[in-house]
mmCIF file with all atom_site columns, C-alpha atoms in Angstrom:
data_model
loop_
_atom_site.group_PDB
_atom_site.id
_atom_site.type_symbol
_atom_site.label_atom_id
_atom_site.label_alt_id
_atom_site.label_comp_id
_atom_site.label_asym_id
_atom_site.label_entity_id
_atom_site.label_seq_id
_atom_site.pdbx_PDB_ins_code
_atom_site.Cartn_x
_atom_site.Cartn_y
_atom_site.Cartn_z
_atom_site.occupancy
_atom_site.B_iso_or_equiv
_atom_site.pdbx_formal_charge
_atom_site.auth_seq_id
_atom_site.auth_comp_id
_atom_site.auth_asym_id
_atom_site.auth_atom_id
_atom_site.pdbx_PDB_model_num
ATOM 1   C CA . MET A 1 1   ? 51.054 93.716  38.241 1.00 57.00 ? 1   MET A CA 1
ATOM 2   C CA . SER A 1 2   ? 49.503 91.459  40.376 1.00 64.00 ? 2   SER A CA 1
ATOM 3   C CA . THR A 1 3   ? 47.405 92.035  43.979 1.00 66.00 ? 3   THR A CA 1
ATOM 4   C CA . LEU A 1 4   ? 50.425 90.200  45.411 1.00 62.00 ? 4   LEU A CA 1
ATOM 5   C CA . GLU A 1 5   ? 53.033 92.297  43.899 1.00 65.00 ? 5   GLU A CA 1
ATOM 6   C CA . SER A 1 6   ? 50.897 95.370  44.686 1.00 69.00 ? 6   SER A CA 1
ATOM 7   C CA . GLU A 1 7   ? 51.605 94.664  48.171 1.00 71.00 ? 7   GLU A CA 1
ATOM 8   C CA . PHE A 1 8   ? 55.077 94.553  47.927 1.00 68.00 ? 8   PHE A CA 1
ATOM 9   C CA . GLU A 1 9   ? 55.635 97.947  45.947 1.00 71.00 ? 9   GLU A CA 1
ATOM 10  C CA . GLU A 1 10  ? 56.239 100.260 49.037 1.00 65.00 ? 10  GLU A CA 1
ATOM 11  C CA . PHE A 1 11  ? 59.227 97.558  49.717 1.00 61.00 ? 11  PHE A CA 1
ATOM 12  C CA . LEU A 1 12  ? 60.440 97.930  46.588 1.00 64.00 ? 12  LEU A CA 1
ATOM 13  C CA . LYS A 1 13  ? 61.323 101.830 46.651 1.00 64.00 ? 13  LYS A CA 1
ATOM 14  C CA . PRO A 1 14  ? 64.561 103.081 48.065 1.00 65.00 ? 14  PRO A CA 1
ATOM 15  C CA . PRO A 1 15  ? 64.886 104.991 51.560 1.00 67.00 ? 15  PRO A CA 1
ATOM 16  C CA . LYS A 1 16  ? 63.365 108.619 50.770 1.00 63.00 ? 16  LYS A CA 1
ATOM 17  C CA . CYS A 1 17  ? 66.830 109.871 52.322 1.00 61.00 ? 17  CYS A CA 1
ATOM 18  C CA . ILE A 1 18  ? 68.378 108.428 48.796 1.00 63.00 ? 18  ILE A CA 1
ATOM 19  C CA . ARG A 1 19  ? 66.049 109.709 46.326 1.00 61.00 ? 19  ARG A CA 1
ATOM 20  C CA . ASN A 1 20  ? 66.961 112.159 43.983 1.00 67.00 ? 20  ASN A CA 1
ATOM 21  C CA . VAL A 1 21  ? 70.251 112.543 45.499 1.00 65.00 ? 21  VAL A CA 1
ATOM 22  C CA . PRO A 1 22  ? 71.690 115.978 44.637 1.00 66.00 ? 22  PRO A CA 1
ATOM 23  C CA . SER A 1 23  ? 75.165 115.905 42.898 1.00 69.00 ? 23  SER A CA 1
ATOM 24  C CA . LYS A 1 24  ? 76.609 118.185 45.826 1.00 74.00 ? 24  LYS A CA 1
ATOM 25  C CA . ASP A 1 25  ? 75.757 115.775 48.051 1.00 77.00 ? 25  ASP A CA 1
ATOM 26  C CA . ARG A 1 26  ? 76.521 112.636 46.488 1.00 81.00 ? 26  ARG A CA 1
ATOM 27  C CA . VAL A 1 27  ? 80.232 112.155 48.331 1.00 87.00 ? 27  VAL A CA 1
ATOM 28  C CA . TRP A 1 28  ? 78.389 112.312 51.702 1.00 90.00 ? 28  TRP A CA 1
ATOM 29  C CA . ASN A 1 29  ? 75.934 109.793 50.297 1.00 88.00 ? 29  ASN A CA 1
ATOM 30  C CA . ARG A 1 30  ? 78.006 107.503 48.167 1.00 89.00 ? 30  ARG A CA 1
ATOM 31  C CA . LEU A 1 31  ? 78.047 104.828 50.821 1.00 92.00 ? 31  LEU A CA 1
ATOM 32  C CA . ALA A 1 32  ? 74.122 104.715 51.039 1.00 91.00 ? 32  ALA A CA 1
ATOM 33  C CA . LEU A 1 33  ? 73.813 104.508 47.102 1.00 88.00 ? 33  LEU A CA 1
ATOM 34  C CA . ILE A 1 34  ? 76.075 101.689 46.844 1.00 90.00 ? 34  ILE A CA 1
ATOM 35  C CA . MET A 1 35  ? 74.361 99.514  49.830 1.00 93.00 ? 35  MET A CA 1
ATOM 36  C CA . GLU A 1 36  ? 71.462 100.273 48.345 1.00 91.00 ? 36  GLU A CA 1
ATOM 37  C CA . GLY A 1 37  ? 72.052 99.257  45.017 1.00 90.00 ? 37  GLY A CA 1
ATOM 38  C CA . VAL A 1 38  ? 72.527 95.245  47.015 1.00 94.00 ? 38  VAL A CA 1
ATOM 39  C CA . HIS A 1 39  ? 70.007 96.208  48.922 1.00 94.00 ? 39  HIS A CA 1
ATOM 40  C CA . SER A 1 40  ? 67.272 96.741  46.259 1.00 92.00 ? 40  SER A CA 1
ATOM 41  C CA . GLN A 1 41  ? 68.822 93.282  44.498 1.00 94.00 ? 41  GLN A CA 1
ATOM 42  C CA . PHE A 1 42  ? 67.719 91.596  47.764 1.00 96.00 ? 42  PHE A CA 1
ATOM 43  C CA . ARG A 1 43  ? 63.890 93.099  47.698 1.00 94.00 ? 43  ARG A CA 1
ATOM 44  C CA . ASN A 1 44  ? 63.339 92.278  44.302 1.00 94.00 ? 44  ASN A CA 1
ATOM 45  C CA . SER A 1 45  ? 64.758 88.636  45.098 1.00 96.00 ? 45  SER A CA 1
ATOM 46  C CA . TYR A 1 46  ? 62.370 88.099  48.017 1.00 96.00 ? 46  TYR A CA 1
ATOM 47  C CA . VAL A 1 47  ? 59.119 89.666  45.968 1.00 95.00 ? 47  VAL A CA 1
ATOM 48  C CA . LYS A 1 48  ? 59.951 87.497  42.697 1.00 95.00 ? 48  LYS A CA 1
ATOM 49  C CA . ILE A 1 49  ? 60.202 84.635  44.537 1.00 97.00 ? 49  ILE A CA 1
ATOM 50  C CA . TYR A 1 50  ? 57.106 85.161  47.097 1.00 97.00 ? 50  TYR A CA 1
ATOM 51  C CA . VAL A 1 51  ? 54.824 86.154  44.406 1.00 95.00 ? 51  VAL A CA 1
ATOM 52  C CA . ASN A 1 52  ? 56.014 83.304  42.390 1.00 96.00 ? 52  ASN A CA 1
ATOM 53  C CA . ALA A 1 53  ? 55.811 80.711  44.844 1.00 97.00 ? 53  ALA A CA 1
ATOM 54  C CA . ASP A 1 54  ? 52.557 79.133  43.428 1.00 97.00 ? 54  ASP A CA 1
ATOM 55  C CA . LYS A 1 55  ? 53.013 80.682  40.019 1.00 95.00 ? 55  LYS A CA 1
ATOM 56  C CA . PHE A 1 56  ? 56.972 79.499  39.133 1.00 96.00 ? 56  PHE A CA 1
ATOM 57  C CA . LYS A 1 57  ? 55.786 77.411  36.231 1.00 95.00 ? 57  LYS A CA 1
ATOM 58  C CA . GLU A 1 58  ? 53.829 80.493  34.586 1.00 94.00 ? 58  GLU A CA 1
ATOM 59  C CA . GLU A 1 59  ? 56.659 82.066  35.194 1.00 91.00 ? 59  GLU A CA 1
ATOM 60  C CA . GLY A 1 60  ? 58.775 79.058  32.594 1.00 94.00 ? 60  GLY A CA 1
ATOM 61  C CA . MET A 1 61  ? 60.624 78.112  35.545 1.00 95.00 ? 61  MET A CA 1
ATOM 62  C CA . SER A 1 62  ? 60.865 74.506  36.965 1.00 97.00 ? 62  SER A CA 1
ATOM 63  C CA . LEU A 1 63  ? 60.769 73.496  40.585 1.00 97.00 ? 63  LEU A CA 1
ATOM 64  C CA . GLU A 1 64  ? 64.483 73.119  40.716 1.00 97.00 ? 64  GLU A CA 1
ATOM 65  C CA . LYS A 1 65  ? 64.962 76.583  38.832 1.00 97.00 ? 65  LYS A CA 1
ATOM 66  C CA . TYR A 1 66  ? 62.755 78.395  41.635 1.00 98.00 ? 66  TYR A CA 1
ATOM 67  C CA . LEU A 1 67  ? 64.084 76.889  44.354 1.00 98.00 ? 67  LEU A CA 1
ATOM 68  C CA . LYS A 1 68  ? 67.915 77.097  43.125 1.00 98.00 ? 68  LYS A CA 1
ATOM 69  C CA . MET A 1 69  ? 66.766 80.919  42.985 1.00 97.00 ? 69  MET A CA 1
ATOM 70  C CA . ALA A 1 70  ? 65.913 80.947  46.615 1.00 98.00 ? 70  ALA A CA 1
ATOM 71  C CA . LYS A 1 71  ? 69.335 79.309  47.653 1.00 98.00 ? 71  LYS A CA 1
ATOM 72  C CA . ASP A 1 72  ? 70.800 82.066  45.391 1.00 97.00 ? 72  ASP A CA 1
ATOM 73  C CA . MET A 1 73  ? 69.389 84.361  47.121 1.00 97.00 ? 73  MET A CA 1
ATOM 74  C CA . SER A 1 74  ? 69.981 82.916  50.713 1.00 96.00 ? 74  SER A CA 1
ATOM 75  C CA . ASN A 1 75  ? 73.527 82.451  49.625 1.00 96.00 ? 75  ASN A CA 1
ATOM 76  C CA . MET A 1 76  ? 73.793 86.420  48.994 1.00 96.00 ? 76  MET A CA 1
ATOM 77  C CA . ILE A 1 77  ? 72.682 87.849  51.748 1.00 96.00 ? 77  ILE A CA 1
ATOM 78  C CA . GLU A 1 78  ? 74.353 85.361  53.953 1.00 95.00 ? 78  GLU A CA 1
ATOM 79  C CA . MET A 1 79  ? 77.791 86.333  52.294 1.00 96.00 ? 79  MET A CA 1
ATOM 80  C CA . HIS A 1 80  ? 76.740 90.224  51.961 1.00 96.00 ? 80  HIS A CA 1
ATOM 81  C CA . HIS A 1 81  ? 76.055 89.794  55.733 1.00 95.00 ? 81  HIS A CA 1
ATOM 82  C CA . MET A 1 82  ? 79.900 88.218  56.324 1.00 96.00 ? 82  MET A CA 1
ATOM 83  C CA . ASN A 1 83  ? 81.869 90.775  54.447 1.00 94.00 ? 83  ASN A CA 1
ATOM 84  C CA . GLU A 1 84  ? 79.816 93.981  56.110 1.00 95.00 ? 84  GLU A CA 1
ATOM 85  C CA . GLU A 1 85  ? 80.540 92.140  59.507 1.00 96.00 ? 85  GLU A CA 1
ATOM 86  C CA . ASN A 1 86  ? 84.158 91.338  58.655 1.00 95.00 ? 86  ASN A CA 1
ATOM 87  C CA . TYR A 1 87  ? 85.205 94.872  56.481 1.00 92.00 ? 87  TYR A CA 1
ATOM 88  C CA . PHE A 1 88  ? 82.798 97.407  56.670 1.00 92.00 ? 88  PHE A CA 1
ATOM 89  C CA . PHE A 1 89  ? 81.324 96.949  60.346 1.00 95.00 ? 89  PHE A CA 1
ATOM 90  C CA . PRO A 1 90  ? 84.618 97.707  61.875 1.00 94.00 ? 90  PRO A CA 1
ATOM 91  C CA . ILE A 1 91  ? 85.488 100.814 60.040 1.00 93.00 ? 91  ILE A CA 1
ATOM 92  C CA . LEU A 1 92  ? 81.983 102.383 60.195 1.00 96.00 ? 92  LEU A CA 1
ATOM 93  C CA . ALA A 1 93  ? 81.580 101.513 64.174 1.00 96.00 ? 93  ALA A CA 1
ATOM 94  C CA . LYS A 1 94  ? 84.734 103.259 64.961 1.00 95.00 ? 94  LYS A CA 1
ATOM 95  C CA . LYS A 1 95  ? 82.462 106.514 65.487 1.00 96.00 ? 95  LYS A CA 1
ATOM 96  C CA . MET A 1 96  ? 78.982 104.829 64.545 1.00 96.00 ? 96  MET A CA 1
ATOM 97  C CA . PRO A 1 97  ? 77.747 102.878 67.546 1.00 95.00 ? 97  PRO A CA 1
ATOM 98  C CA . LYS A 1 98  ? 75.259 101.455 65.470 1.00 95.00 ? 98  LYS A CA 1
ATOM 99  C CA . PHE A 1 99  ? 77.746 99.746  63.497 1.00 96.00 ? 99  PHE A CA 1
ATOM 100 C CA . GLY A 1 100 ? 78.747 97.405  66.528 1.00 94.00 ? 100 GLY A CA 1
ATOM 101 C CA . LYS A 1 101 ? 75.704 96.730  67.871 1.00 94.00 ? 101 LYS A CA 1
ATOM 102 C CA . GLU A 1 102 ? 72.364 97.198  66.299 1.00 95.00 ? 102 GLU A CA 1
ATOM 103 C CA . HIS A 1 103 ? 73.089 96.224  62.970 1.00 95.00 ? 103 HIS A CA 1
ATOM 104 C CA . LEU A 1 104 ? 74.512 93.359  63.808 1.00 95.00 ? 104 LEU A CA 1
ATOM 105 C CA . GLU A 1 105 ? 71.508 92.432  66.076 1.00 95.00 ? 105 GLU A CA 1
ATOM 106 C CA . GLN A 1 106 ? 69.611 92.966  63.017 1.00 94.00 ? 106 GLN A CA 1
ATOM 107 C CA . HIS A 1 107 ? 71.249 90.484  60.822 1.00 95.00 ? 107 HIS A CA 1
ATOM 108 C CA . GLU A 1 108 ? 70.951 87.833  63.790 1.00 94.00 ? 108 GLU A CA 1
ATOM 109 C CA . ALA A 1 109 ? 67.504 88.675  64.090 1.00 93.00 ? 109 ALA A CA 1
ATOM 110 C CA . MET A 1 110 ? 66.813 87.317  60.415 1.00 92.00 ? 110 MET A CA 1
ATOM 111 C CA . LEU A 1 111 ? 69.355 84.577  60.679 1.00 93.00 ? 111 LEU A CA 1
ATOM 112 C CA . GLY A 1 112 ? 67.398 82.214  62.525 1.00 93.00 ? 112 GLY A CA 1
ATOM 113 C CA . GLY A 1 113 ? 64.118 82.665  59.586 1.00 95.00 ? 113 GLY A CA 1
ATOM 114 C CA . LEU A 1 114 ? 66.324 82.559  56.987 1.00 96.00 ? 114 LEU A CA 1
ATOM 115 C CA . LYS A 1 115 ? 68.187 79.466  57.944 1.00 96.00 ? 115 LYS A CA 1
ATOM 116 C CA . LYS A 1 116 ? 64.743 77.866  58.819 1.00 97.00 ? 116 LYS A CA 1
ATOM 117 C CA . TRP A 1 117 ? 63.349 78.768  54.978 1.00 98.00 ? 117 TRP A CA 1
ATOM 118 C CA . MET A 1 118 ? 66.932 76.983  53.306 1.00 97.00 ? 118 MET A CA 1
ATOM 119 C CA . LYS A 1 119 ? 66.095 74.162  55.553 1.00 97.00 ? 119 LYS A CA 1
ATOM 120 C CA . TYR A 1 120 ? 62.893 74.008  53.571 1.00 98.00 ? 120 TYR A CA 1
ATOM 121 C CA . VAL A 1 121 ? 63.757 74.996  50.229 1.00 98.00 ? 121 VAL A CA 1
ATOM 122 C CA . SER A 1 122 ? 66.786 72.430  50.894 1.00 97.00 ? 122 SER A CA 1
ATOM 123 C CA . LYS A 1 123 ? 64.845 69.749  51.828 1.00 97.00 ? 123 LYS A CA 1
ATOM 124 C CA . CYS A 1 124 ? 62.452 70.276  48.819 1.00 97.00 ? 124 CYS A CA 1
ATOM 125 C CA . SER A 1 125 ? 65.365 70.444  46.611 1.00 96.00 ? 125 SER A CA 1
ATOM 126 C CA . GLU A 1 126 ? 66.483 67.046  47.765 1.00 95.00 ? 126 GLU A CA 1
ATOM 127 C CA . GLY A 1 127 ? 63.167 65.622  47.319 1.00 92.00 ? 127 GLY A CA 1
ATOM 128 C CA . ASP A 1 128 ? 62.360 64.776  50.951 1.00 93.00 ? 128 ASP A CA 1
ATOM 129 C CA . THR A 1 129 ? 59.521 67.283  51.300 1.00 92.00 ? 129 THR A CA 1
ATOM 130 C CA . VAL A 1 130 ? 56.681 67.870  49.005 1.00 96.00 ? 130 VAL A CA 1
ATOM 131 C CA . TYR A 1 131 ? 57.336 71.841  47.864 1.00 97.00 ? 131 TYR A CA 1
ATOM 132 C CA . SER A 1 132 ? 54.082 73.732  49.138 1.00 98.00 ? 132 SER A CA 1
ATOM 133 C CA . PRO A 1 133 ? 53.620 77.064  47.853 1.00 98.00 ? 133 PRO A CA 1
ATOM 134 C CA . ILE A 1 134 ? 51.834 77.988  51.355 1.00 98.00 ? 134 ILE A CA 1
ATOM 135 C CA . GLU A 1 135 ? 54.501 76.691  53.449 1.00 98.00 ? 135 GLU A CA 1
ATOM 136 C CA . MET A 1 136 ? 57.203 78.722  50.982 1.00 98.00 ? 136 MET A CA 1
ATOM 137 C CA . ARG A 1 137 ? 55.527 81.717  52.326 1.00 98.00 ? 137 ARG A CA 1
ATOM 138 C CA . LYS A 1 138 ? 54.833 81.266  55.564 1.00 98.00 ? 138 LYS A CA 1
ATOM 139 C CA . LEU A 1 139 ? 58.485 80.935  56.145 1.00 98.00 ? 139 LEU A CA 1
ATOM 140 C CA . MET A 1 140 ? 59.640 83.589  54.181 1.00 98.00 ? 140 MET A CA 1
ATOM 141 C CA . ASP A 1 141 ? 56.894 86.043  56.197 1.00 97.00 ? 141 ASP A CA 1
ATOM 142 C CA . GLU A 1 142 ? 58.865 84.887  59.178 1.00 96.00 ? 142 GLU A CA 1
ATOM 143 C CA . PHE A 1 143 ? 61.965 86.604  58.158 1.00 96.00 ? 143 PHE A CA 1
ATOM 144 C CA . LYS A 1 144 ? 60.185 89.403  56.293 1.00 95.00 ? 144 LYS A CA 1
ATOM 145 C CA . ASP A 1 145 ? 59.927 92.083  58.409 1.00 94.00 ? 145 ASP A CA 1
ATOM 146 C CA . ALA A 1 146 ? 64.029 91.765  60.262 1.00 95.00 ? 146 ALA A CA 1
ATOM 147 C CA . LEU A 1 147 ? 64.917 91.756  56.430 1.00 95.00 ? 147 LEU A CA 1
ATOM 148 C CA . PHE A 1 148 ? 62.971 94.650  55.310 1.00 93.00 ? 148 PHE A CA 1
ATOM 149 C CA . ASN A 1 149 ? 63.415 96.536  58.251 1.00 93.00 ? 149 ASN A CA 1
ATOM 150 C CA . HIS A 1 150 ? 67.187 95.504  58.183 1.00 94.00 ? 150 HIS A CA 1
ATOM 151 C CA . LEU A 1 151 ? 67.514 96.652  54.564 1.00 94.00 ? 151 LEU A CA 1
ATOM 152 C CA . GLU A 1 152 ? 66.227 100.025 54.905 1.00 92.00 ? 152 GLU A CA 1
ATOM 153 C CA . ASP A 1 153 ? 67.760 100.950 58.293 1.00 94.00 ? 153 ASP A CA 1
ATOM 154 C CA . GLU A 1 154 ? 71.266 100.209 57.432 1.00 95.00 ? 154 GLU A CA 1
ATOM 155 C CA . VAL A 1 155 ? 70.727 102.762 54.249 1.00 94.00 ? 155 VAL A CA 1
ATOM 156 C CA . LEU A 1 156 ? 69.367 105.132 56.502 1.00 93.00 ? 156 LEU A CA 1
ATOM 157 C CA . SER A 1 157 ? 72.427 104.576 58.675 1.00 96.00 ? 157 SER A CA 1
ATOM 158 C CA . LEU A 1 158 ? 74.869 105.813 55.913 1.00 95.00 ? 158 LEU A CA 1
ATOM 159 C CA . SER A 1 159 ? 72.820 108.365 54.410 1.00 92.00 ? 159 SER A CA 1
ATOM 160 C CA . GLY A 1 160 ? 74.356 111.813 54.134 1.00 91.00 ? 160 GLY A CA 1
ATOM 161 C CA . LYS A 1 161 ? 72.738 113.509 56.926 1.00 91.00 ? 161 LYS A CA 1
ATOM 162 C CA . SER A 1 162 ? 73.726 110.747 59.134 1.00 94.00 ? 162 SER A CA 1
ATOM 163 C CA . MET A 1 163 ? 77.281 110.387 57.790 1.00 95.00 ? 163 MET A CA 1
ATOM 164 C CA . ARG A 1 164 ? 77.999 114.085 57.871 1.00 94.00 ? 164 ARG A CA 1
ATOM 165 C CA . LYS A 1 165 ? 77.793 113.470 61.705 1.00 96.00 ? 165 LYS A CA 1
ATOM 166 C CA . TYR A 1 166 ? 80.571 111.539 62.304 1.00 96.00 ? 166 TYR A CA 1
ATOM 167 C CA . TRP A 1 167 ? 83.025 111.773 59.211 1.00 96.00 ? 167 TRP A CA 1
ATOM 168 C CA . THR A 1 168 ? 84.960 114.596 57.609 1.00 94.00 ? 168 THR A CA 1
ATOM 169 C CA . GLU A 1 169 ? 84.624 114.859 53.499 1.00 90.00 ? 169 GLU A CA 1
ATOM 170 C CA . LYS A 1 170 ? 88.564 113.862 53.639 1.00 91.00 ? 170 LYS A CA 1
ATOM 171 C CA . GLU A 1 171 ? 87.588 110.477 55.782 1.00 92.00 ? 171 GLU A CA 1
ATOM 172 C CA . MET A 1 172 ? 84.480 109.897 53.246 1.00 91.00 ? 172 MET A CA 1
ATOM 173 C CA . LEU A 1 173 ? 86.940 109.533 50.353 1.00 86.00 ? 173 LEU A CA 1
ATOM 174 C CA . THR A 1 174 ? 89.814 107.913 52.332 1.00 88.00 ? 174 THR A CA 1
ATOM 175 C CA . GLU A 1 175 ? 88.493 105.827 54.903 1.00 86.00 ? 175 GLU A CA 1
ATOM 176 C CA . PHE A 1 176 ? 86.020 104.000 52.584 1.00 81.00 ? 176 PHE A CA 1
ATOM 177 C CA . PRO A 1 177 ? 87.709 102.468 49.797 1.00 68.00 ? 177 PRO A CA 1
ATOM 178 C CA . PHE A 1 178 ? 84.575 99.983  48.255 1.00 63.00 ? 178 PHE A CA 1
#
């Protein structure tokens, strides 16, 4: 593991609230575990793109393939947030105010940096801008904290400890068809 990769080691771990969940608590932690599966892909993609900003060729990637990986990550985050905001959050917000306000605000907080990064990636892809790993990382740093904090906060909000405060066991099984 490189020094740069080791800087992200803690970010790649799932939140403590869902590590080693006993089977008796699975119904309560189900949504957190599902969400963590998706969020771990975002964290891993972010780290892979960030770490390889100056060595993607060593990893067997062309610049085109590397930039496509960045676009794919951004598109996945945007689609994920759209689905959350249109389908998932409205159900949760009925009983959990964080999903009607705080988590939406977190989405907005990272959106500006994400869009700025994608504008740069698109310009590089189209040949309008010369690619720079320094600029790539600088732009990724602008939304890193908002992204990583949100990925953890959302899973914590869906943890069994939190869900028990708002939902019955029956609702956990019937209200969330995903």
